[in-house]
Amino acid sequence: MAYELYYWDGIQGRGEFVRLALEEAQADYVDVARQSGPAMGTGAMLDLMKSKREPHIPFAPPFLKDGELIVSHVANILSYLGPKLGLAPEDEKLRCVANGLQLTITDLVAEVHDTHHPIATSLYYEDQKEAAKARSAAFISERIPKFLGYFEQVLQQNPEGPNHIVGDALSYVDLSLFQVIEGLRYAFPKAMKAYAADYPGLIALHDAVTGRPNITAYLQSDRRLAFNEDGIFRHYPELDLAP
Amino acid sequence: MAYELYYWDGIQGRGEFVRLALEEAQADYVDVARQSGPAMGTGAMLDLMKSKREPHIPFAPPFLKDGELIVSHVANILSYLGPKLGLAPEDEKLRCVANGLQLTITDLVAEVHDTHHPIATSLYYEDQKEAAKARSAAFISERIPKFLGYFEQVLQQNPEGPNHIVGDALSYVDLSLFQVIEGLRYAFPKAMKAYAADYPGLIALHDAVTGRPNITAYLQSDRRLAFNEDGIFRHYPELDLAP
C-alpha cells in the first residue's frame, strides 16, 4: 500500500524533507493534499486533523499515514521511514545520532520561519516587517554560521569520511542538508554567497545529492514545487544582507 | 554505569524534561554540569561540545551520554531512554505516536522561549521587550489554546482512556506535559488562571504526576531547581495577560 503524505498544497515547506526521502528511494507514495478525488485534497487532510474518531490525531502537517498509523513531525517521519527506505544507518546507535542531527535541522528550519514571522504566525509578514528585519539580521550574522559551522564540523569529523553526515552511506539527513542549502540560497542569496567558501563539505554534499539520478529527475519534475513566498524559505530582498 | 546528563547549570530549562523521566524511574544518573570534580562541571560540558575528536558532537545541551554514545535533543533522549526506563509504550507504533507528541511539546517549548526572545537569543530581554510583548500577546491568545486544546483532545480520544496521553500507562510524554503545565503556570499565571477550566484532562494528568511518590520526592529535593528568569519559562509580569 502506498504511503500517504499529508502536507499543505502549493509549498515545499516542511513536507519537502519527506518528499526528498520518498523520491530518492522511489517509494510508492501519494501527496494527498495535491491530488483530487475521493479522500484526497486539502479537505481530506483537514478532516483527518480534526477527526473526533482517530485515536492519534496530528498537531500539524506534515504527517504520514502508513495503513492505520499516523506519524507526525518531519524528524519522526524520517526516523520511521529511514530504515524502510534504506536511508538510515544500519547501526541503532547511529540511527540515534541521525535523529539528533535531523532535530538540529528542525530547529534551524523553525528559526528560518521566524525570520519572516518573528511576532505571530497569524499576522501578515507586512505587519511584522520591522521585527523581521531585526531577526533576520541576527539570523544571518549569528545563526547561519552557528548551524552551518556545526554541520560542517560534524561532516569533517565523521569517522567514515566527510561524504556523509553520519555513517558511510547516504541517509535522509544528507537529503535534508541538501534542502537546507537550497532553501538558504533561495531566501538569503547575498548572505549565502558571502558564506560560500566557509562550508566546503556541506557544499560538496549538496552537489553530490543534486547529482543523484532520482533527485535530479525529481527536481526536474512537476512534483517539485518552486520556492515561493508562502513557504518556510522566503526571499524578501529587504531581509537578505551580506554578513 | 550511570547515565550522564549534560545541561546548563542553574536552570530547569529543556534539561528538566529529561530529569523528570530519570527521577520517576529512579535511574542512576549524574547531572554533570552541576557537579564539581574531574570531568565535571560546565567546563566539561563545553569541552565535549567543542571536541575535535568526538565522532558525534551535539549542537546544544541537553545531551545524554550513555557509555560512548552521545544522544542529543530532548525528544531523541526521551525516545532513547523511554523503553529502558519503562516509560514508553511497549508497542512500536505507539512509541512512534509518543515521539510525535513529544515533538509537539518541543515546538511549544521553542515558542515559549521566543515569547521573551522574539528577535535574537544573543540580545538581552530588555532590548527586545516591545517585540516580546507583541509575541506574548499572540502566544497567549492563539498558541496556548491551540497547543493545550490539541493535547486535551488527544487525551480525551485516547482509546485506553484519558489518564495518559498515549497507551494505558505512564510515559515520558505524560511527565513532559506535567512540566508544560507547571512552566506555563509559572510564566503566565493570569493567562493560565483564565484557561484553568478549559483543559480538565490535562490538569488531572498534571495533578496525578505531581502525586507520584518519586516525583513528589524529587520536587521537594534540592535536585529540583526553582523556575527563574534565566530559563525557558520566565515570569515577566508585563508579558502575562488575561486572554
XYZ file of C-alpha atoms in Angstrom:
486
model
C 0.000 0.000 0.000
C 1.277 3.455 -0.892
C 2.440 5.808 1.827
C 0.149 8.813 2.173
C 1.960 12.102 2.731
C -0.195 14.949 4.038
C 1.117 18.465 3.630
C -0.137 21.889 2.539
C -0.591 22.174 -1.196
C 1.427 24.793 -3.071
C 4.612 24.932 -0.999
C 7.752 22.894 -0.421
C 7.755 23.772 3.272
C 8.470 21.087 5.833
C 6.898 18.441 3.610
C 9.837 18.703 1.232
C 12.208 16.954 3.643
C 9.924 13.916 3.487
C 9.373 14.140 -0.287
C 13.128 14.064 -0.905
C 13.484 10.783 1.002
C 10.484 9.197 -0.737
C 11.751 10.346 -4.140
C 15.348 9.214 -3.615
C 14.065 5.765 -2.606
C 11.486 5.687 -5.426
C 8.886 4.816 -2.809
C 5.241 4.424 -3.701
C 3.507 7.466 -2.193
C 0.577 9.803 -2.647
C 0.897 13.526 -1.923
C -2.685 13.654 -0.667
C -3.426 17.393 -0.493
C -2.171 17.840 -4.061
C -4.493 15.204 -5.514
C -8.165 15.467 -6.355
C -10.744 12.744 -5.960
C -12.399 10.936 -3.054
C -10.489 11.224 0.257
C -7.942 13.474 -1.456
C -7.151 17.186 -1.357
C -6.640 19.679 1.451
C -10.138 18.977 2.794
C -9.243 15.348 3.434
C -6.128 16.476 5.301
C -8.064 18.889 7.496
C -10.773 16.279 8.170
C -8.130 13.915 9.467
C -6.596 16.588 11.706
C -9.980 17.480 13.200
C -11.237 13.909 13.471
C -13.081 13.019 16.669
C -12.620 9.313 15.951
C -8.929 8.943 15.120
C -7.002 7.668 18.128
C -3.880 9.701 17.330
C -4.516 12.963 15.522
C -1.539 15.057 14.418
C -0.970 18.640 15.571
C 0.035 19.930 12.143
C 1.185 18.839 8.694
C 3.315 17.193 7.520
C 2.197 13.776 8.652
C 2.450 10.365 7.056
C -0.167 7.670 7.017
C 1.080 4.119 6.684
C -2.023 1.947 6.856
C -3.723 2.879 10.120
C -0.670 4.513 11.676
C -0.316 8.292 11.548
C 3.238 9.521 12.047
C 3.650 13.243 12.693
C 6.610 15.660 12.583
C 9.352 15.587 9.972
C 12.061 14.055 12.161
C 9.673 11.366 13.407
C 8.513 10.559 9.862
C 12.091 10.301 8.633
C 13.131 8.223 11.625
C 10.209 5.891 10.821
C 10.785 5.778 7.057
C 14.592 5.835 7.054
C 15.168 2.127 7.738
C 12.309 1.073 5.437
C 13.669 3.162 2.560
C 17.330 2.220 3.048
C 18.097 5.800 4.066
C 19.152 5.292 7.684
C 22.314 3.781 9.157
C 22.169 0.049 9.936
C 23.502 0.592 13.441
C 20.917 1.527 16.093
C 23.297 3.963 17.770
C 23.999 5.759 14.519
C 20.234 5.952 13.934
C 20.024 7.811 17.200
C 22.777 10.166 16.024
C 20.915 10.668 12.724
C 17.745 11.595 14.596
C 19.680 14.105 16.725
C 21.106 15.721 13.575
C 17.653 15.862 11.978
C 16.296 17.571 15.096
C 19.017 20.203 14.789
C 17.779 20.766 11.224
C 14.239 21.046 12.656
C 15.412 23.828 14.961
C 17.151 25.609 12.100
C 14.012 25.413 9.948
C 11.892 26.868 12.768
C 14.341 29.764 13.038
C 14.161 30.320 9.271
C 10.363 30.528 9.558
C 10.666 33.093 12.305
C 12.940 35.355 10.248
C 9.791 36.417 8.370
C 7.317 35.744 11.193
C 9.041 36.792 14.426
C 5.900 38.009 16.203
C 2.984 35.799 15.173
C 2.199 33.201 12.519
C -1.291 34.701 12.362
C -0.082 38.133 11.237
C 0.941 39.024 7.697
C 4.643 39.472 7.041
C 3.963 43.119 6.196
C 2.627 43.662 9.714
C 5.821 42.416 11.380
C 8.378 43.589 8.849
C 10.477 45.729 11.218
C 10.854 42.887 13.706
C 11.570 40.565 10.766
C 14.446 42.785 9.671
C 15.980 42.695 13.145
C 15.514 38.955 13.485
C 16.899 38.255 10.002
C 19.983 40.350 10.662
C 20.709 38.307 13.794
C 19.922 35.072 11.961
C 22.359 35.886 9.157
C 25.198 37.137 11.332
C 24.926 34.633 14.196
C 22.703 31.673 13.472
C 23.675 30.694 9.915
C 27.363 30.407 10.889
C 26.469 28.595 14.110
C 24.294 25.976 12.397
C 26.300 25.535 9.191
C 29.575 25.632 11.105
C 28.254 22.850 13.297
C 27.167 20.663 10.382
C 30.479 21.281 8.608
C 32.385 20.172 11.714
C 30.240 17.051 12.105
C 30.832 16.235 8.442
C 34.591 16.697 8.744
C 34.729 14.620 11.955
C 32.651 11.735 10.600
C 34.891 8.704 11.221
C 33.611 7.268 7.917
C 34.711 10.340 5.968
C 33.123 13.665 5.031
C 30.934 12.454 2.155
C 28.031 11.800 4.518
C 26.896 13.481 7.723
C 26.515 10.148 9.543
C 27.761 6.669 8.700
C 29.280 5.570 5.393
C 26.244 5.859 3.112
C 23.557 8.301 2.044
C 20.926 8.910 4.723
C 17.809 11.056 4.965
C 19.889 13.590 6.915
C 22.126 14.158 3.871
C 18.998 14.806 1.789
C 17.707 17.270 4.387
C 21.033 19.124 4.415
C 20.760 19.470 0.625
C 17.365 21.107 1.144
C 18.733 23.410 3.867
C 21.406 24.711 1.470
C 18.869 25.040 -1.359
C 16.475 26.929 0.879
C 19.030 29.256 2.438
C 20.404 30.104 -1.006
C 16.887 30.959 -2.169
C 15.988 33.041 0.884
C 19.311 34.743 1.540
C 21.362 34.728 -1.687
C 23.633 37.622 -0.679
C 24.390 36.112 2.699
C 24.967 32.637 1.291
C 27.234 33.986 -1.436
C 29.371 35.606 1.238
C 29.482 32.358 3.226
C 30.113 30.107 0.187
C 33.760 29.351 0.911
C 33.246 28.597 4.591
C 31.442 25.266 4.297
C 33.184 23.230 1.568
C 31.999 19.880 2.920
C 28.358 20.938 3.021
C 28.510 22.407 -0.474
C 30.103 19.223 -1.811
C 27.388 17.163 -0.120
C 24.705 19.433 -1.591
C 26.196 18.989 -5.071
C 26.502 15.234 -4.683
C 22.819 14.979 -3.719
C 21.809 17.197 -6.657
C 23.602 14.805 -8.992
C 21.901 11.618 -7.791
C 19.741 10.330 -10.636
C 16.474 10.065 -8.674
C 16.943 13.501 -7.161
C 17.894 15.073 -10.495
C 14.758 13.581 -12.051
C 12.617 14.767 -9.147
C 13.981 18.320 -9.258
C 13.095 18.495 -12.957
C 9.600 17.036 -12.477
C 6.419 18.945 -11.713
C 6.265 17.153 -8.376
C 8.979 19.571 -7.210
C 7.271 22.865 -6.474
C 9.241 26.077 -6.858
C 10.227 28.022 -3.744
C 7.784 30.859 -3.125
C 6.745 33.418 -0.520
C 4.143 31.167 1.111
C 6.687 28.571 2.237
C 9.277 28.393 5.004
C 12.208 29.671 2.940
C 11.057 33.024 1.539
C 13.015 35.553 -0.425
C 12.324 39.073 0.748
C 15.203 41.218 -0.586
C 14.962 43.573 2.395
C 15.793 40.692 4.773
C 18.850 39.479 2.829
C 22.128 41.087 3.859
C 25.762 40.356 3.249
C 27.028 39.394 6.741
C 27.276 2.775 34.514
C 25.365 5.922 35.355
C 23.773 7.994 32.593
C 25.455 11.362 32.236
C 23.060 14.259 31.641
C 24.643 17.440 30.311
C 22.686 20.655 30.691
C 23.278 24.258 31.740
C 23.660 24.666 35.491
C 21.180 26.855 37.331
C 18.031 26.372 35.268
C 15.339 23.770 34.707
C 15.165 24.605 31.001
C 14.979 21.813 28.452
C 17.014 19.538 30.710
C 14.068 19.263 33.090
C 12.082 17.066 30.689
C 14.903 14.522 30.868
C 15.384 14.881 34.629
C 11.720 14.101 35.266
C 11.992 10.791 33.393
C 15.232 9.822 35.141
C 13.770 10.737 38.544
C 10.452 8.934 38.017
C 12.367 5.785 37.044
C 14.913 6.230 39.860
C 17.633 5.829 37.260
C 21.279 6.144 38.156
C 22.407 9.456 36.605
C 24.849 12.306 37.041
C 23.831 15.896 36.275
C 27.334 16.671 35.009
C 27.371 20.475 34.816
C 26.053 20.730 38.381
C 28.833 18.595 39.858
C 32.377 19.558 40.701
C 35.420 17.360 40.321
C 37.389 15.863 37.431
C 35.456 15.760 34.120
C 32.536 17.508 35.814
C 31.065 20.997 35.669
C 30.084 23.322 32.840
C 33.662 23.279 31.508
C 33.449 19.520 30.900
C 30.181 20.052 29.026
C 31.639 22.756 26.806
C 34.787 20.696 26.154
C 32.639 17.867 24.870
C 30.623 20.183 22.613
C 33.795 21.670 21.128
C 35.691 18.391 20.875
C 37.685 17.839 17.682
C 37.946 14.128 18.441
C 34.372 13.081 19.270
C 32.735 11.430 16.273
C 29.280 12.853 17.051
C 29.276 16.204 18.819
C 25.951 17.704 19.915
C 24.717 21.094 18.726
C 23.485 22.210 22.165
C 22.551 20.963 25.627
C 20.777 18.949 26.810
C 22.520 15.796 25.708
C 22.910 12.425 27.340
C 25.989 10.261 27.410
C 25.440 6.537 27.771
C 28.887 4.995 27.613
C 30.411 6.194 24.334
C 27.091 7.199 22.769
C 26.032 10.853 22.873
C 22.299 11.392 22.359
C 21.197 14.966 21.671
C 17.823 16.777 21.756
C 15.149 16.209 24.375
C 12.780 14.169 22.207
C 15.634 11.967 20.978
C 16.927 11.436 24.530
C 13.457 10.514 25.774
C 12.826 8.242 22.806
C 16.140 6.525 23.623
C 15.596 6.347 27.382
C 11.842 5.653 27.400
C 11.974 1.903 26.737
C 14.990 1.432 29.047
C 13.258 3.257 31.902
C 9.848 1.631 31.428
C 8.407 4.988 30.389
C 7.470 4.267 26.771
C 4.651 2.173 25.305
C 5.510 -1.460 24.568
C 4.083 -1.220 21.065
C 6.454 0.162 18.393
C 3.656 2.083 16.695
C 2.632 3.746 19.925
C 6.280 4.656 20.509
C 6.145 6.477 17.218
C 2.989 8.293 18.385
C 4.717 9.173 21.678
C 7.657 10.659 19.790
C 5.287 12.738 17.644
C 3.586 14.088 20.775
C 6.943 14.890 22.376
C 7.962 16.798 19.230
C 4.797 18.872 19.512
C 5.908 19.694 23.080
C 9.324 20.612 21.655
C 7.660 23.111 19.321
C 5.615 24.565 22.169
C 8.723 24.972 24.319
C 10.534 26.770 21.473
C 7.588 29.161 21.183
C 7.659 29.774 24.942
C 11.340 30.682 24.656
C 10.577 33.123 21.878
C 7.914 34.953 23.921
C 10.810 36.605 25.789
C 13.377 36.364 22.968
C 11.493 37.053 19.719
C 14.352 38.822 17.934
C 17.624 37.209 18.990
C 18.886 34.830 21.664
C 22.034 36.940 21.787
C 20.200 40.105 22.894
C 19.005 40.827 26.421
C 15.284 40.574 27.066
C 15.273 44.293 27.883
C 16.493 45.045 24.362
C 13.586 43.209 22.705
C 10.852 43.915 25.233
C 8.389 45.582 22.848
C 8.562 42.698 20.371
C 8.286 40.316 23.339
C 5.041 41.957 24.417
C 3.544 41.550 20.944
C 4.721 37.967 20.629
C 3.493 37.047 24.132
C 0.055 38.521 23.450
C -0.270 36.347 20.334
C 1.112 33.337 22.192
C -1.440 33.706 24.984
C -4.456 34.376 22.810
C -3.726 31.938 19.970
C -0.981 29.461 20.711
C -1.764 28.354 24.279
C -5.329 27.363 23.311
C -4.109 25.717 20.110
C -1.483 23.579 21.852
C -3.367 22.794 25.072
C -6.616 22.259 23.158
C -4.792 19.753 20.984
C -3.309 17.829 23.920
C -6.680 17.838 25.689
C -8.344 16.347 22.601
C -5.646 13.676 22.228
C -6.077 12.803 25.914
C -9.858 12.545 25.597
C -9.588 10.447 22.404
C -7.008 8.024 23.789
C -8.638 4.620 23.198
C -7.106 3.484 26.513
C -8.755 6.307 28.426
C -7.828 9.874 29.342
C -5.467 9.138 32.219
C -2.479 9.022 29.878
C -1.689 10.836 26.648
C -0.682 7.628 24.875
C -1.255 3.979 25.735
C -2.524 2.659 29.064
C 0.394 3.534 31.327
C 2.565 6.445 32.373
C 5.036 7.528 29.693
C 7.689 10.201 29.430
C 5.178 12.282 27.451
C 2.866 12.450 30.491
C 5.810 13.691 32.570
C 6.613 16.331 29.953
C 3.004 17.525 29.903
C 3.195 17.953 33.685
C 6.215 20.202 33.142
C 4.447 22.177 30.403
C 1.571 22.972 32.777
C 3.999 23.809 35.609
C 6.007 26.085 33.355
C 3.061 27.878 31.775
C 1.555 28.486 35.210
C 4.840 29.998 36.377
C 5.339 32.182 33.304
C 1.758 33.234 32.621
C -0.263 32.876 35.846
C -3.040 35.259 34.815
C -3.488 33.608 31.451
C -3.404 30.102 32.893
C -5.884 31.029 35.619
C -8.287 32.178 32.921
C -7.770 28.951 30.972
C -7.977 26.654 34.020
C -11.429 25.213 33.303
C -10.772 24.539 29.625
C -8.371 21.617 29.950
C -9.695 19.316 32.706
C -7.907 16.230 31.395
C -4.533 17.943 31.273
C -4.955 19.398 34.747
C -5.933 15.983 36.128
C -2.870 14.456 34.449
C -0.674 17.192 35.910
C -2.044 16.519 39.383
C -1.649 12.758 39.047
C 2.020 13.191 38.075
C 2.595 15.592 40.992
C 1.293 12.909 43.368
C 3.554 10.105 42.172
C 5.945 9.282 45.034
C 9.187 9.613 43.076
C 8.071 12.880 41.523
C 6.852 14.274 44.853
C 10.211 13.412 46.419
C 12.082 14.962 43.505
C 10.078 18.194 43.590
C 10.920 18.574 47.268
C 14.613 17.806 46.803
C 17.380 20.270 46.025
C 17.871 18.499 42.710
C 14.747 20.354 41.526
C 15.815 23.906 40.759
C 13.281 26.700 41.111
C 11.936 28.399 37.990
C 13.804 31.626 37.327
C 14.356 34.303 34.700
C 17.332 32.560 33.096
C 15.300 29.536 31.994
C 12.807 28.840 29.217
C 9.690 29.564 31.272
C 10.187 33.097 32.623
C 7.785 35.224 34.570
C 7.807 38.812 33.363
C 4.570 40.392 34.684
C 4.373 42.712 31.672
C 4.108 39.701 29.332
C 1.337 37.952 31.273
C -2.190 38.897 30.242
C -5.638 37.502 30.850
C -6.679 36.298 27.376
